[in-house]
mmCIF file of C-alpha atoms and ligand atoms in Angstrom:
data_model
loop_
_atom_site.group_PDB
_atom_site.id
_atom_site.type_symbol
_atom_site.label_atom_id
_atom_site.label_comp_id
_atom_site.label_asym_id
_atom_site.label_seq_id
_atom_site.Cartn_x
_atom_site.Cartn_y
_atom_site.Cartn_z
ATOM 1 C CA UNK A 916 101.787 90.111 125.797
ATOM 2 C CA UNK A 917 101.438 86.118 125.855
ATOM 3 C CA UNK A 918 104.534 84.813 124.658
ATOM 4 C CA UNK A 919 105.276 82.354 122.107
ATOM 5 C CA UNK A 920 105.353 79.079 124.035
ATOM 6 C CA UNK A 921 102.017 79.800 125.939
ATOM 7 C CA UNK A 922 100.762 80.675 122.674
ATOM 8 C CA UNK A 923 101.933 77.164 120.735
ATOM 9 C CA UNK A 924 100.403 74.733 123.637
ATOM 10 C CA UNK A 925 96.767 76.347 122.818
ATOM 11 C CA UNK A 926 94.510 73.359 121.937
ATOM 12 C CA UNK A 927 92.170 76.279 120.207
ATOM 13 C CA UNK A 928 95.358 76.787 117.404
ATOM 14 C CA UNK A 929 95.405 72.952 116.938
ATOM 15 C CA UNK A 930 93.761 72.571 113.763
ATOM 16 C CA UNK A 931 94.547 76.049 112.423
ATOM 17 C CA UNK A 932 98.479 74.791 112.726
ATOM 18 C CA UNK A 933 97.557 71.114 111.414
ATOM 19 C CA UNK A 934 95.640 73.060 108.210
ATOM 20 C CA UNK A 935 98.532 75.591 108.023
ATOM 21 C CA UNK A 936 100.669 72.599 107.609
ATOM 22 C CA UNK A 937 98.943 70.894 104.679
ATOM 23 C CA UNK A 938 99.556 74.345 102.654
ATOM 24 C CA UNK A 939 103.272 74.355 103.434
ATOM 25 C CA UNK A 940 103.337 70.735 101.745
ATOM 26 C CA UNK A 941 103.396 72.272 98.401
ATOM 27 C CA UNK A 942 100.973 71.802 95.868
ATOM 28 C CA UNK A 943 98.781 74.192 93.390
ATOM 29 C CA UNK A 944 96.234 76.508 94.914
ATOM 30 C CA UNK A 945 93.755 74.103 93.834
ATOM 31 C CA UNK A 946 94.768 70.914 95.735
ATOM 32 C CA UNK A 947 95.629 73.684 98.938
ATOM 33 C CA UNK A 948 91.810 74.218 98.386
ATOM 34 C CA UNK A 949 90.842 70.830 98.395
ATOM 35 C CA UNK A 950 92.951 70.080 101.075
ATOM 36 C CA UNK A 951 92.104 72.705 103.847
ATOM 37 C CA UNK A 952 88.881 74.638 102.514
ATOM 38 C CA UNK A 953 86.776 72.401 104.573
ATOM 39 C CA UNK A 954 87.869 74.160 108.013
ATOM 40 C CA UNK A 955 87.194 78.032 105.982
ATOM 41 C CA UNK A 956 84.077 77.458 104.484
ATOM 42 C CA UNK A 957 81.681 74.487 104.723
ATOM 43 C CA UNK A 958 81.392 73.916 100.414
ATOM 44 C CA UNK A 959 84.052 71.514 99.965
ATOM 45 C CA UNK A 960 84.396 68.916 97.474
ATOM 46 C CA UNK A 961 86.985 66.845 95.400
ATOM 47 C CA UNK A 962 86.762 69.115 92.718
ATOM 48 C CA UNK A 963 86.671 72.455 94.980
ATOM 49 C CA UNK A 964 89.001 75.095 92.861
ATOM 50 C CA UNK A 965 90.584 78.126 94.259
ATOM 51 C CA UNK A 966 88.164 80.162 91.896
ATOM 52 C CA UNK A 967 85.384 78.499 93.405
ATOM 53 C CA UNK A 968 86.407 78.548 96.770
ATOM 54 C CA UNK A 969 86.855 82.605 96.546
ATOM 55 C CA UNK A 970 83.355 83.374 94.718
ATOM 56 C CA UNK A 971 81.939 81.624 98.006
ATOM 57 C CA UNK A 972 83.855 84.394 99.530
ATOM 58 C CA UNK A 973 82.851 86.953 97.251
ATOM 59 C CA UNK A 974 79.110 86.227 97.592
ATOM 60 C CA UNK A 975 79.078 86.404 101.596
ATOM 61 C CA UNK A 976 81.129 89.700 101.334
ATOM 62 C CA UNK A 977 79.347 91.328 98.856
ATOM 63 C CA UNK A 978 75.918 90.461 100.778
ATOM 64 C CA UNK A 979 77.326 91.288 104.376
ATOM 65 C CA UNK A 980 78.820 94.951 103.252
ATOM 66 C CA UNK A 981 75.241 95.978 101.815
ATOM 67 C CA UNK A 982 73.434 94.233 105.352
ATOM 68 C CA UNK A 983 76.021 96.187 107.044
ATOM 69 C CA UNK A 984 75.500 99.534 104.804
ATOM 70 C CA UNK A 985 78.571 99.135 103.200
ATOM 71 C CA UNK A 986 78.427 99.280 99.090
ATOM 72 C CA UNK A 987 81.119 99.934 96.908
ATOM 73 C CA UNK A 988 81.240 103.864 96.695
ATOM 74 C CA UNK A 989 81.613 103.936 100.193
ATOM 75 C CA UNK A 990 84.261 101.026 101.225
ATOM 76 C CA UNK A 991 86.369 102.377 97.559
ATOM 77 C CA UNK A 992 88.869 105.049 99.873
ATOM 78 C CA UNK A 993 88.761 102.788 102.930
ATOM 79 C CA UNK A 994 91.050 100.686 105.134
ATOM 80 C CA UNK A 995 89.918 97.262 105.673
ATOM 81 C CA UNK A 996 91.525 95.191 108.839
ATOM 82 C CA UNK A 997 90.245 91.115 108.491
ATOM 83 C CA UNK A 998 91.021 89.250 111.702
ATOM 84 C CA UNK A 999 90.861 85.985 110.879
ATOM 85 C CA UNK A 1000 91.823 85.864 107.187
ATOM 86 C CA UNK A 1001 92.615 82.449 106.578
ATOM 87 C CA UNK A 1002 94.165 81.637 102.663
ATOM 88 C CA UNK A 1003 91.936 84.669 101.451
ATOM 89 C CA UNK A 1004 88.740 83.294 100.991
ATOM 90 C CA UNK A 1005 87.388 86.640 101.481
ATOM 91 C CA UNK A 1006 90.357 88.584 101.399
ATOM 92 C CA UNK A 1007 90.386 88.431 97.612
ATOM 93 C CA UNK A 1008 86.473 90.202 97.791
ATOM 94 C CA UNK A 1009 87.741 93.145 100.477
ATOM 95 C CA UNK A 1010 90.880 94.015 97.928
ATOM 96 C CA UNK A 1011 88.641 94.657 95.044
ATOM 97 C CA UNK A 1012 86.676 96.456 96.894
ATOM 98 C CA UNK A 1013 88.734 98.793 99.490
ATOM 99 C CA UNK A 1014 91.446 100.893 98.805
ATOM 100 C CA UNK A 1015 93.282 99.045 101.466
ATOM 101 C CA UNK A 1016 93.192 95.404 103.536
ATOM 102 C CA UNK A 1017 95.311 93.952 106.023
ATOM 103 C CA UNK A 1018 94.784 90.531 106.570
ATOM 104 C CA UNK A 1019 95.483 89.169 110.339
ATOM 105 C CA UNK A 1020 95.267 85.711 111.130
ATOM 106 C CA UNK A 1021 97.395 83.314 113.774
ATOM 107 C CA UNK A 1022 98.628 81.070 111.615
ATOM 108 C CA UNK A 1023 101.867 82.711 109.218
ATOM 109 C CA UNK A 1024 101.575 79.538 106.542
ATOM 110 C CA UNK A 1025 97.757 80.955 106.149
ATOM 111 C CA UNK A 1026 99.187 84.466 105.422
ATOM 112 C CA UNK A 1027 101.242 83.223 102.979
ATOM 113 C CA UNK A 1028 98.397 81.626 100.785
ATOM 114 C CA UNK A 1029 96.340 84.261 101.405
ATOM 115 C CA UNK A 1030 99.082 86.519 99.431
ATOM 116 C CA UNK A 1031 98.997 83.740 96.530
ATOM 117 C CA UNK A 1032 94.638 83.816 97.058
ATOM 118 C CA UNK A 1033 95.267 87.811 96.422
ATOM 119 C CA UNK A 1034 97.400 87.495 93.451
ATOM 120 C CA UNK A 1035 95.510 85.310 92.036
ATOM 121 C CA UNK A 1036 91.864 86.187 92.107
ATOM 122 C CA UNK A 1037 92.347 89.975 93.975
ATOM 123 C CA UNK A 1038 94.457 93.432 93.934
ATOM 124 C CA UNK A 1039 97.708 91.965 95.598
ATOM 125 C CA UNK A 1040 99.253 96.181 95.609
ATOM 126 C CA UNK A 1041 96.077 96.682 98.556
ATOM 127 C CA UNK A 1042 97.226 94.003 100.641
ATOM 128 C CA UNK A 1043 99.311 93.890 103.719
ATOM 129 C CA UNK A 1044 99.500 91.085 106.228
ATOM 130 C CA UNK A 1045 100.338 90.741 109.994
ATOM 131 C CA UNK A 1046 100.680 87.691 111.800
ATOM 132 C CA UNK A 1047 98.833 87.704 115.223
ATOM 133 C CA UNK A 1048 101.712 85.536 117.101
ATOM 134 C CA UNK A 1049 99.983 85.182 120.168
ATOM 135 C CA UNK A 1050 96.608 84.942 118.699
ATOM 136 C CA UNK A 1051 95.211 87.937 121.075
ATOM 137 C CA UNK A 1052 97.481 91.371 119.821
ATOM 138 C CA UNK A 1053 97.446 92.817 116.410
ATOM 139 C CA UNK A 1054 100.434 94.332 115.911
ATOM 140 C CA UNK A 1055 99.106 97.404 114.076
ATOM 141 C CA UNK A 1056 98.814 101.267 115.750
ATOM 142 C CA UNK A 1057 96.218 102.637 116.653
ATOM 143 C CA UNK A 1058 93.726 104.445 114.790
ATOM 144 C CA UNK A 1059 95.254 102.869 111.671
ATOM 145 C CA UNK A 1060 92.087 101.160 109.878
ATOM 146 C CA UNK A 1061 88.501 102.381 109.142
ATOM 147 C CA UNK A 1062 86.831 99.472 109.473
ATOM 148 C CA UNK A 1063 87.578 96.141 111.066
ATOM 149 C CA UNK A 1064 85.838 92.847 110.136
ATOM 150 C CA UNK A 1065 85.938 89.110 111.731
ATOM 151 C CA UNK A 1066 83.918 86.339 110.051
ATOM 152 C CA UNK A 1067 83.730 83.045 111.512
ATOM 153 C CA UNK A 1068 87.137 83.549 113.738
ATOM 154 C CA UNK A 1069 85.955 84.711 117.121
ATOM 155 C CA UNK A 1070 83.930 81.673 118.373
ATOM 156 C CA UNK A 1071 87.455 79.632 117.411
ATOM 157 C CA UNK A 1072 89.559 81.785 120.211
ATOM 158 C CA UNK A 1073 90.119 81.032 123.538
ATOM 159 C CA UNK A 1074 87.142 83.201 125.082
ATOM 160 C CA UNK A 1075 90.143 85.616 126.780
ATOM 161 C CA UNK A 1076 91.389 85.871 122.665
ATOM 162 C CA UNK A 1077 87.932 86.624 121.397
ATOM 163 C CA UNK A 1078 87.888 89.681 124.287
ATOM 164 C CA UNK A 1079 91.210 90.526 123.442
ATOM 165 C CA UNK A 1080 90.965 90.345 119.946
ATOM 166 C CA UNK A 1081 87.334 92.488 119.741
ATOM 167 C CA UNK A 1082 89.681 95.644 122.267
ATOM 168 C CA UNK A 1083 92.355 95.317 120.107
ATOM 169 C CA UNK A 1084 89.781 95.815 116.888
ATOM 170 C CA UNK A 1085 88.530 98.739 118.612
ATOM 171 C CA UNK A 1086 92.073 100.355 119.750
ATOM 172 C CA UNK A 1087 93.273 99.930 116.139
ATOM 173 C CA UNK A 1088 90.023 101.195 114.190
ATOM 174 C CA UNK A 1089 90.461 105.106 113.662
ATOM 175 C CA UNK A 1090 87.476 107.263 115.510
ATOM 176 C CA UNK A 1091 84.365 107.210 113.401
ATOM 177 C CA UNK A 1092 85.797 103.981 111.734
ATOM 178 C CA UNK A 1093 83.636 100.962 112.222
ATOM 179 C CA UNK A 1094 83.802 97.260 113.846
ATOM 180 C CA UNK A 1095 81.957 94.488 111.826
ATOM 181 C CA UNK A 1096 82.943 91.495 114.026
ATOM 182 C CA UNK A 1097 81.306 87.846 114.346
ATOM 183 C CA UNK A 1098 80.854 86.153 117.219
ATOM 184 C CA UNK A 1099 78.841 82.432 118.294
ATOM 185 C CA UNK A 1100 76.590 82.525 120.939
ATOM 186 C CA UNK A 1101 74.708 79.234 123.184
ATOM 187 C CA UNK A 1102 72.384 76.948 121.422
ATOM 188 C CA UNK A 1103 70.696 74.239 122.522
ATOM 189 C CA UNK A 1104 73.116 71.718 120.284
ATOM 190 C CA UNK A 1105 75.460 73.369 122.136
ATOM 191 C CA UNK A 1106 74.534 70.831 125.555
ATOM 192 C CA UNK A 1107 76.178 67.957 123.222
ATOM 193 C CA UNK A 1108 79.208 70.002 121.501
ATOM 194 C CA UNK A 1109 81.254 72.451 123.983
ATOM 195 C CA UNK A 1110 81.641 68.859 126.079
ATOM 196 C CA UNK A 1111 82.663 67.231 122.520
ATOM 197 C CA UNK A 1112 84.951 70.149 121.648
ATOM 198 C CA UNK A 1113 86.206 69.995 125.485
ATOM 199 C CA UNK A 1114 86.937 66.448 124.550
ATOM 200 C CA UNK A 1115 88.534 66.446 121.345
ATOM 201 C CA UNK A 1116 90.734 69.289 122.390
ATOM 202 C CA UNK A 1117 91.894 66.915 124.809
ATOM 203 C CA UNK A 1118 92.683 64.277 122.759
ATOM 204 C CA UNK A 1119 94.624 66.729 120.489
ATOM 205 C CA UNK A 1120 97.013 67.381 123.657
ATOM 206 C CA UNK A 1121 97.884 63.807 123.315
ATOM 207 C CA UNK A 1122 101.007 62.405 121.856
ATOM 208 C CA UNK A 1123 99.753 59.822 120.178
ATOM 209 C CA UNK A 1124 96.674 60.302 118.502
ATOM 210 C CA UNK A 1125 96.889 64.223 118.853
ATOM 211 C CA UNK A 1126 98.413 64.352 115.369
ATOM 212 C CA UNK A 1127 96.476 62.126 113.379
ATOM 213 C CA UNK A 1128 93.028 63.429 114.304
ATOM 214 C CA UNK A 1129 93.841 66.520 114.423
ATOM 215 C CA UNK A 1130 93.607 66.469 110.656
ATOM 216 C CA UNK A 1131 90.581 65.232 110.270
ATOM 217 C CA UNK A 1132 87.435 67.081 109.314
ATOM 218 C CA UNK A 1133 85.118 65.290 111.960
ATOM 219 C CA UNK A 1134 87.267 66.206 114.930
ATOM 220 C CA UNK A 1135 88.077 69.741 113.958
ATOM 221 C CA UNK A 1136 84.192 70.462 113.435
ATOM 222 C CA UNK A 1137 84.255 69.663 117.343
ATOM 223 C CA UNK A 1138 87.222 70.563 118.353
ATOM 224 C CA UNK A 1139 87.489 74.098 117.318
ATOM 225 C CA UNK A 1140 84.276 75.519 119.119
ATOM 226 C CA UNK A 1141 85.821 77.195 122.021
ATOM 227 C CA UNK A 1142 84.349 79.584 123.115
ATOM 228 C CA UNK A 1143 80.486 81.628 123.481
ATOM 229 C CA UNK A 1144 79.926 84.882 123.989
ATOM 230 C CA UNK A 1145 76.803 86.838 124.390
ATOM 231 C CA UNK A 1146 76.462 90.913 123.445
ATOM 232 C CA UNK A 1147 76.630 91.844 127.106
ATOM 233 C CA UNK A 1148 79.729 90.246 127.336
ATOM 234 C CA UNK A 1149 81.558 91.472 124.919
ATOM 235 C CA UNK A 1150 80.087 95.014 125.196
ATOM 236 C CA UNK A 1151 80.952 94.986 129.010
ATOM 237 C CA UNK A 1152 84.682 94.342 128.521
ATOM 238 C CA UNK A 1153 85.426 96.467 125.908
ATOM 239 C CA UNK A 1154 83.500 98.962 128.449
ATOM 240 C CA UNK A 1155 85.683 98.227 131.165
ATOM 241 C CA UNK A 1156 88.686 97.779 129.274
ATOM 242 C CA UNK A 1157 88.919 100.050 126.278
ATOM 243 C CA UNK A 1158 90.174 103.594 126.185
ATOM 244 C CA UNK A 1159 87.674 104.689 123.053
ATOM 245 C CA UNK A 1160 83.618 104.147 123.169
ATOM 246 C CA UNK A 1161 81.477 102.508 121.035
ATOM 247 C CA UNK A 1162 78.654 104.383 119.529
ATOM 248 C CA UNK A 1163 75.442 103.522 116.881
ATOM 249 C CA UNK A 1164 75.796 100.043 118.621
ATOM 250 C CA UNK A 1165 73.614 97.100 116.666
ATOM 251 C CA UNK A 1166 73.263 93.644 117.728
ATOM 252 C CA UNK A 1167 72.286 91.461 114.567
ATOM 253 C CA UNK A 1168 70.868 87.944 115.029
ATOM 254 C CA UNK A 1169 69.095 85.064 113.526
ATOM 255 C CA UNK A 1170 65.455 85.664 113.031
ATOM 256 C CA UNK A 1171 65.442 82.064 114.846
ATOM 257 C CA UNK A 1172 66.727 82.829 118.012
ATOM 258 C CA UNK A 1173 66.513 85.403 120.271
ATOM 259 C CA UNK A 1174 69.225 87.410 121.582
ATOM 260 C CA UNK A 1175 68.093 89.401 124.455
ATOM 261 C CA UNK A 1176 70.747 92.803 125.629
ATOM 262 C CA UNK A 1177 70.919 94.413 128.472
ATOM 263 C CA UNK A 1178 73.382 97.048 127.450
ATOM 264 C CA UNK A 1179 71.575 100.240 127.165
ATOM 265 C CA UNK A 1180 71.605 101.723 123.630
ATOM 266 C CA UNK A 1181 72.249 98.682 122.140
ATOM 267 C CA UNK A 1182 69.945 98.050 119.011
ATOM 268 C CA UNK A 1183 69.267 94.417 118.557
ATOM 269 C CA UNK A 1184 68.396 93.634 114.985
ATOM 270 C CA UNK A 1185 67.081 90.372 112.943
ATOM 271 C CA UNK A 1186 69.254 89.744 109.866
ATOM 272 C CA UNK A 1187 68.442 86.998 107.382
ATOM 273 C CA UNK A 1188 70.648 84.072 106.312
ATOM 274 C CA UNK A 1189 72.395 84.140 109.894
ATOM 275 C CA UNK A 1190 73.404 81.234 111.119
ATOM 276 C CA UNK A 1191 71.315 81.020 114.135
ATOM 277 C CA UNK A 1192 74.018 80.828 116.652
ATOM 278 C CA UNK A 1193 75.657 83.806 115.526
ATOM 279 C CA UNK A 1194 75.466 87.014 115.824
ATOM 280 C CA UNK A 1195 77.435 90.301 114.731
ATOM 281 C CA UNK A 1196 78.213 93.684 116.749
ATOM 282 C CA UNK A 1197 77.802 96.416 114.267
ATOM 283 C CA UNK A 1198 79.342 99.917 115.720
ATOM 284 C CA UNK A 1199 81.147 103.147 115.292
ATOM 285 C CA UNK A 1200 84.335 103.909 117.127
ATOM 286 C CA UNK A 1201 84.451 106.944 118.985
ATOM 287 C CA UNK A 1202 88.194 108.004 120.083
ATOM 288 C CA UNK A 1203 89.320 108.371 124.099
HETATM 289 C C1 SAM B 2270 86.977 79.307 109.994
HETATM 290 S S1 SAM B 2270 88.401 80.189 109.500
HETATM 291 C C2 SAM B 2270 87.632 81.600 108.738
HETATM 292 C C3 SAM B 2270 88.521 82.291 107.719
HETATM 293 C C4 SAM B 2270 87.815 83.423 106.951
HETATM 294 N N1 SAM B 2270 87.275 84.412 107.834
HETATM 295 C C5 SAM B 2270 86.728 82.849 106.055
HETATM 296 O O1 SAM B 2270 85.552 83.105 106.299
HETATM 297 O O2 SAM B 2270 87.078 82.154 105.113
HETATM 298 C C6 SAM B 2270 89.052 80.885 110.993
HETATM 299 C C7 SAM B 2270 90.397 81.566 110.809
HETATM 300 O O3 SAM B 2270 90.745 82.219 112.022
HETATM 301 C C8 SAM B 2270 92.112 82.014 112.285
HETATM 302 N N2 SAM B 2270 92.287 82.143 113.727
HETATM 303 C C9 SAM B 2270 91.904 81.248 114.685
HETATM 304 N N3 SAM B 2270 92.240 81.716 115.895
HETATM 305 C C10 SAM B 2270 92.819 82.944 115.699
HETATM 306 C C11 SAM B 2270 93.380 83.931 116.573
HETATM 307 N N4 SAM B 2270 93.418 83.752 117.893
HETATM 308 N N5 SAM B 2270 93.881 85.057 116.018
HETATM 309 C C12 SAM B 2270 93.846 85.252 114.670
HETATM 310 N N6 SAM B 2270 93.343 84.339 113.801
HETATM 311 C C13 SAM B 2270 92.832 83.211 114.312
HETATM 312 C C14 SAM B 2270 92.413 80.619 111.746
HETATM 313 O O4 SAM B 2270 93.788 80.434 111.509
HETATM 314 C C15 SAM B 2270 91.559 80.612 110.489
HETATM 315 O O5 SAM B 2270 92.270 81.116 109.394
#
C-alpha cells in the first residue's frame, strides 16, 4: 500500500485538498456549495444552493441508472459503492434509491459534507463512508457491494490510481454484481491541455504561488486532468491483474467520437449526452 506521505505530495490531490479545505472553514451547506461546487459539477453560480446543487445530481443519476438498466425496482435491495463521492452531489440520489451506499472519496473533509449532503437532502441510515487514504485502496472486503459506480473521478487519478482504483472496484464488487465506472479518454483539445495540466501541476508544487492558485477555478480546470485511458487499457490490466473476470462487457461512448476496442467480447456502444471524451465500462463481475 502507498503510504501517507507519498500519498500527500500527489499534485493530482492538489485541488481536491485545497476544496476540502474551504468546507472545513465553516459555513452553511449553501455557501460550502458556492464555494467548492465548481470543481463537482460545472453549474455553479452565486446563488448555487445545496438543493440545487443535489437535483443536478439527481438528474444525471436518475438518467445514467436507466442508460445503464438500472431503475428503481431493481437498485431498491442493492449495495451501492461511489468512488469518488465528493460532498454528495450524487450520493444523496444513490441513498434514495439503494438499500445501501458507501461513499469513497480521497479527501476525509469531503466525506464529512457528504454525511451533512445525506442528511440533508438523502436517507443518512443507508450511508457509510470510507476514506481512500492513499487514493488507490478501498478499504472495504471483498465481495462486499453489488454494484460499484465512478462519475467524473477516474480521469482526476494518477493513471496508476485510475488502474488501481477500477481492480480494487472489481475485487470489492460481489460475483454477478456490476461495475459502472467513468473514465476520459484523448481528444484532440487534449494536444493543448495534458501540457497545461502538466504545467499547472507544476506550479502547484511550488511554495509560493502553489497555494494561491491552487484555489482558483481556472487552474484547477487544467490542473486536475491527469490522466487518459482507453478501454484496452483498462480492460488489459484488470486482465492481468485481477483474480475475478469481467463478463457482459460494454464500452459506451459519445456518438461524436469513436472509440475503437480491441478486446474481444467487448461491446462498444453509442450513448447520448456523453461528454465526448468520456466513456464508461459497463460489466458484470464474475468471481475467481
Ligand atoms: C469532479 S469530483 C466528482 C464528484 C462526484 N462524482 C460528482 O459527480 O459530483 C471528483 C472527486 O473525486 C475525488 N477523488 C480524486 N482523486 C481520488 C482518488 N484517487 N481516490 C478517491 N477519490 C478521489 C475528489 O476528492 C472529488 O471528490
Amino acid at each position: 500500500m502507498m503510504n501517507q506521505r507519498g500519498a500527500k505530495k500527489r499534485a493530482q490531490f492538489v485541488p481536491w485538498r485545497s476544496a476540502g479545505n474551504r468546507t472545513e472553514t465553516g459555513g452553511s451547506a449553501d455557501e460550502i456549495v458556492r464555494s467548492t461546487g465548481w470543481v463537482f459539477n460545472n453549474e455553479t453560480g452565486s446563488e448555487l444552493t445545496l438543493e440545487e446543487f443535489v437535483a443536478t445530481g439527481d438528474k444525471e443519476v436518475t438518467r445514467y441508472m436507466h442508460q445503464f438498466g438500472f431503475d428503481a425496482d431493481r437498485l431498491a435491495p442493492l449495495t451501492l459503492l461511489e468512488i469518488g463521492s465528493g460532498i454528495g452531489r450524487m450520493t444523496a440520489s444513490f441513498t434514495e434509491q439503494c438499500a445501501n451506499v458507501i461513499a469513497a472519496d480521497v479527501d476525509a473533509a469531503f466525506l464529512e459534507r457528504c454525511r451533512e449532503t445525506v442528511g440533508k437532502h438523502g436517507r443518512a441510515d443507508r450511508l457509510t463512508t470510507t476514506h481512500v487514504q492513499d487514493g488507490s485502496t478501498l478499504a472495504l472486503a471483498n465481495d462486499s457491494v453489488d454494484i460499484a459506480f465512478s462519475y467524473i473521478t477516474l480521469q482526476h487519478c494518477q493513471r496508476n490510481d485510475a488502474l488501481g482504483l477500477s481492480r480494487e472496484a472489481v475485487r470489492v464488487t460481489r460475483s454477478g454484481g456490476t461495475v459502472l465506472l467513468n473514465y476520459r479518454s484523448w481528444v484532440i483539445s487534449d494536444v493543448f491541455l495534458i501540457p497545461a495540466g502538466i504545467l499547472v501541476r507544476l506550479l502547484w508544487r511550488m511554495p509560493a504561488i502553489g497555494k494561491r492558485i491552487s484555489a482558483t477555478r481556472w487552474a484547477t480546470r487544467f490542473g486536475w486532468q491527469a490522466n487518459r485511458l482507453s478501454p484496452d487499457e483498462v480492460l488489459q490490466d484488470i486482465i492481468d491483474h485481477s483474480q475475478k473476470s469481467l463478463t457482459d462487457i460494454t464500452v459506451y461512448h459519445s456518438p461524436f467520437q469513436v472509440r475503437h476496442v480491441s478486446h474481444s467480447n467487448v461491446q462498444v456502444k453509442v450513448l447520448k449526452r456523453v461528454n465526448r471524451s468520456h466513456w464508461w465500462l459497463v460489466a458484470t463481475v464474475r468471481g475467481a
